[in-house]
Amino acid sequence: MGLLTGDTLGTLAMAIVIFLLLVDLMHRRSLWVAHYPPGPMPLPVLGNLLQVNFQDPVHSFSKLRRRFGDVFSLQQVWTPVVVLNGLAAVREALVYHSQDTADRPPATVYEHLGLGPRSEGKRRKEETASWQGQGQQ
């Protein structure tokens, strides 16, 4: 009955941690094959979440800009993010490379609200009708 004793439990926990780190490493390698710009080394699972102060992200990005230049990449959990700093970098990305930057990543929040790319617009139609009818009362 002593299947999960102290030694066995510790070994099992260590094996699970190593397995999760290997899965994380394999997932990151598949994401970073796209050759993103240089950026800080991400932590396993969290990515660069701890390197960005969300109370003052401008200060965090300016520190990273001094180190990596006007264009650098971060990894927020498993989502790669390219950060553009400065007018020249933004102009080059939005004007000269507009085909590459015209798309937006899918947001699952919108799909739950009925506003996703495959929605029929029923919810938006109801909301629009309700606020348009307010001025006619």
C-alpha positions as a Markdown table, in Angstrom:
| # | Residue | x | y | z |
|---|---|---|---|---|
| 1 | Met | 0.0 | 0.0 | 0.0 |
| 2 | Gly | 3.0 | 2.3 | 0.3 |
| 3 | Leu | 2.9 | 3.1 | -3.4 |
| 4 | Leu | 3.6 | 6.8 | -3.0 |
| 5 | Thr | 6.2 | 7.0 | -0.3 |
| 6 | Gly | 8.5 | 9.9 | 0.2 |
| 7 | Asp | 11.2 | 8.7 | -2.2 |
| 8 | Thr | 8.8 | 7.6 | -4.9 |
| 9 | Leu | 6.8 | 10.9 | -4.6 |
| 10 | Gly | 10.0 | 13.0 | -4.9 |
| 11 | Thr | 11.1 | 11.0 | -7.9 |
| 12 | Leu | 7.7 | 11.3 | -9.6 |
| 13 | Ala | 7.6 | 15.1 | -8.9 |
| 14 | Met | 11.1 | 15.5 | -10.4 |
| 15 | Ala | 10.1 | 13.5 | -13.5 |
| 16 | Ile | 7.0 | 15.6 | -14.0 |
| 17 | Val | 9.0 | 18.8 | -13.7 |
| 18 | Ile | 11.6 | 17.6 | -16.2 |
| 19 | Phe | 8.9 | 16.4 | -18.6 |
| 20 | Leu | 7.1 | 19.8 | -18.4 |
| 21 | Leu | 10.3 | 21.7 | -19.0 |
| 22 | Leu | 11.1 | 19.5 | -22.1 |
| 23 | Val | 7.6 | 20.1 | -23.5 |
| 24 | Asp | 8.1 | 23.8 | -22.9 |
| 25 | Leu | 11.4 | 23.8 | -24.6 |
| 26 | Met | 10.1 | 21.9 | -27.7 |
| 27 | His | 7.1 | 24.3 | -27.9 |
| 28 | Arg | 9.4 | 27.3 | -27.8 |
| 29 | Arg | 11.7 | 26.0 | -30.4 |
| 30 | Ser | 8.8 | 25.5 | -32.8 |
| 31 | Leu | 7.7 | 29.1 | -32.2 |
| 32 | Trp | 11.2 | 30.7 | -32.5 |
| 33 | Val | 11.9 | 29.0 | -35.8 |
| 34 | Ala | 10.3 | 32.0 | -37.4 |
| 35 | His | 13.4 | 34.0 | -36.7 |
| 36 | Tyr | 12.1 | 36.8 | -34.5 |
| 37 | Pro | 14.3 | 39.8 | -33.7 |
| 38 | Pro | 16.6 | 39.5 | -30.7 |
| 39 | Gly | 15.2 | 39.9 | -27.2 |
| 40 | Pro | 15.8 | 38.9 | -23.6 |
| 41 | Met | 16.0 | 35.2 | -22.8 |
| 42 | Pro | 12.5 | 33.9 | -21.7 |
| 43 | Leu | 11.9 | 31.9 | -18.6 |
| 44 | Pro | 10.3 | 28.4 | -18.9 |
| 45 | Val | 6.5 | 28.6 | -19.1 |
| 46 | Leu | 6.3 | 32.3 | -18.1 |
| 47 | Gly | 8.4 | 33.7 | -20.9 |
| 48 | Asn | 9.3 | 37.4 | -20.3 |
| 49 | Leu | 6.3 | 38.2 | -18.1 |
| 50 | Leu | 8.5 | 38.9 | -15.1 |
| 51 | Gln | 10.7 | 41.3 | -17.1 |
| 52 | Val | 7.9 | 43.7 | -18.0 |
| 53 | Asn | 6.5 | 46.0 | -15.3 |
| 54 | Phe | 2.8 | 46.2 | -16.1 |
| 55 | Gln | 2.4 | 49.2 | -13.8 |
| 56 | Asp | 4.9 | 51.1 | -16.0 |
| 57 | Pro | 5.5 | 49.3 | -19.3 |
| 58 | Val | 7.0 | 52.3 | -21.0 |
| 59 | His | 9.9 | 52.3 | -18.6 |
| 60 | Ser | 10.4 | 48.5 | -19.1 |
| 61 | Phe | 10.3 | 48.8 | -22.8 |
| 62 | Ser | 12.7 | 51.8 | -22.8 |
| 63 | Lys | 15.2 | 49.7 | -20.8 |
| 64 | Leu | 14.9 | 46.8 | -23.2 |
| 65 | Arg | 15.2 | 49.3 | -26.1 |
| 66 | Arg | 18.6 | 50.5 | -24.8 |
| 67 | Arg | 19.8 | 46.9 | -24.7 |
| 68 | Phe | 18.2 | 45.4 | -27.9 |
| 69 | Gly | 17.5 | 48.3 | -30.2 |
| 70 | Asp | 14.3 | 49.7 | -31.7 |
| 71 | Val | 12.9 | 46.3 | -32.7 |
| 72 | Phe | 13.0 | 43.4 | -30.2 |
| 73 | Ser | 10.9 | 40.4 | -29.3 |
| 74 | Leu | 9.4 | 39.2 | -26.1 |
| 75 | Gln | 7.6 | 36.0 | -25.3 |
| 76 | Gln | 4.5 | 36.3 | -23.2 |
| 77 | Val | 3.9 | 32.8 | -22.0 |
| 78 | Trp | 3.9 | 31.0 | -25.4 |
| 79 | Thr | 2.9 | 33.9 | -27.5 |
| 80 | Pro | 5.7 | 35.7 | -29.3 |
| 81 | Val | 5.4 | 39.5 | -29.4 |
| 82 | Val | 7.5 | 41.9 | -31.5 |
| 83 | Val | 7.9 | 45.4 | -29.9 |
| 84 | Leu | 8.5 | 48.4 | -32.1 |
| 85 | Asn | 10.1 | 51.6 | -30.6 |
| 86 | Gly | 10.7 | 54.9 | -32.4 |
| 87 | Leu | 9.1 | 56.5 | -35.3 |
| 88 | Ala | 11.4 | 55.1 | -37.9 |
| 89 | Ala | 10.8 | 51.5 | -36.8 |
| 90 | Val | 7.0 | 52.0 | -36.7 |
| 91 | Arg | 7.0 | 53.7 | -40.1 |
| 92 | Glu | 9.1 | 50.9 | -41.6 |
| 93 | Ala | 6.8 | 48.2 | -40.2 |
| 94 | Leu | 3.5 | 49.9 | -41.0 |
| 95 | Val | 4.3 | 51.5 | -44.3 |
| 96 | Tyr | 7.0 | 49.5 | -46.0 |
| 97 | His | 6.0 | 46.1 | -44.6 |
| 98 | Ser | 2.3 | 46.6 | -44.4 |
| 99 | Gln | 1.4 | 43.2 | -45.8 |
| 100 | Asp | 3.3 | 41.5 | -42.9 |
| 101 | Thr | 1.7 | 43.7 | -40.2 |
| 102 | Ala | -1.9 | 44.0 | -41.5 |
| 103 | Asp | -3.2 | 41.0 | -39.6 |
| 104 | Arg | -4.1 | 40.7 | -35.9 |
| 105 | Pro | -3.8 | 37.6 | -33.8 |
| 106 | Pro | -7.0 | 35.8 | -33.0 |
| 107 | Ala | -8.6 | 36.8 | -29.6 |
| 108 | Thr | -10.6 | 34.0 | -28.0 |
| 109 | Val | -12.4 | 36.6 | -25.8 |
| 110 | Tyr | -14.2 | 37.9 | -28.9 |
| 111 | Glu | -15.3 | 34.5 | -29.9 |
| 112 | His | -16.9 | 33.9 | -26.5 |
| 113 | Leu | -18.7 | 37.2 | -26.8 |
| 114 | Gly | -20.0 | 36.2 | -30.3 |
| 115 | Leu | -17.8 | 38.7 | -32.1 |
| 116 | Gly | -15.3 | 36.3 | -33.6 |
| 117 | Pro | -14.4 | 35.9 | -37.2 |
| 118 | Arg | -17.0 | 33.2 | -37.7 |
| 119 | Ser | -19.8 | 34.9 | -35.9 |
| 120 | Glu | -22.9 | 36.0 | -37.8 |
| 121 | Gly | -23.0 | 39.3 | -36.0 |
| 122 | Lys | -26.2 | 38.7 | -34.2 |
| 123 | Arg | -25.0 | 40.1 | -30.9 |
| 124 | Arg | -23.5 | 43.2 | -32.5 |
| 125 | Lys | -26.7 | 43.7 | -34.4 |
| 126 | Glu | -28.7 | 43.6 | -31.2 |
| 127 | Glu | -26.4 | 45.9 | -29.4 |
| 128 | Thr | -26.4 | 48.4 | -32.3 |
| 129 | Ala | -30.2 | 48.3 | -32.5 |
| 130 | Ser | -30.5 | 49.0 | -28.7 |
| 131 | Trp | -28.3 | 52.0 | -28.6 |
| 132 | Gln | -29.7 | 53.4 | -31.9 |
| 133 | Gly | -33.2 | 53.2 | -30.5 |
| 134 | Gln | -32.2 | 55.3 | -27.4 |
| 135 | Gly | -32.3 | 58.6 | -29.2 |
| 136 | Gln | -35.8 | 58.0 | -30.6 |
| 137 | Gln | -37.6 | 57.8 | -27.3 |
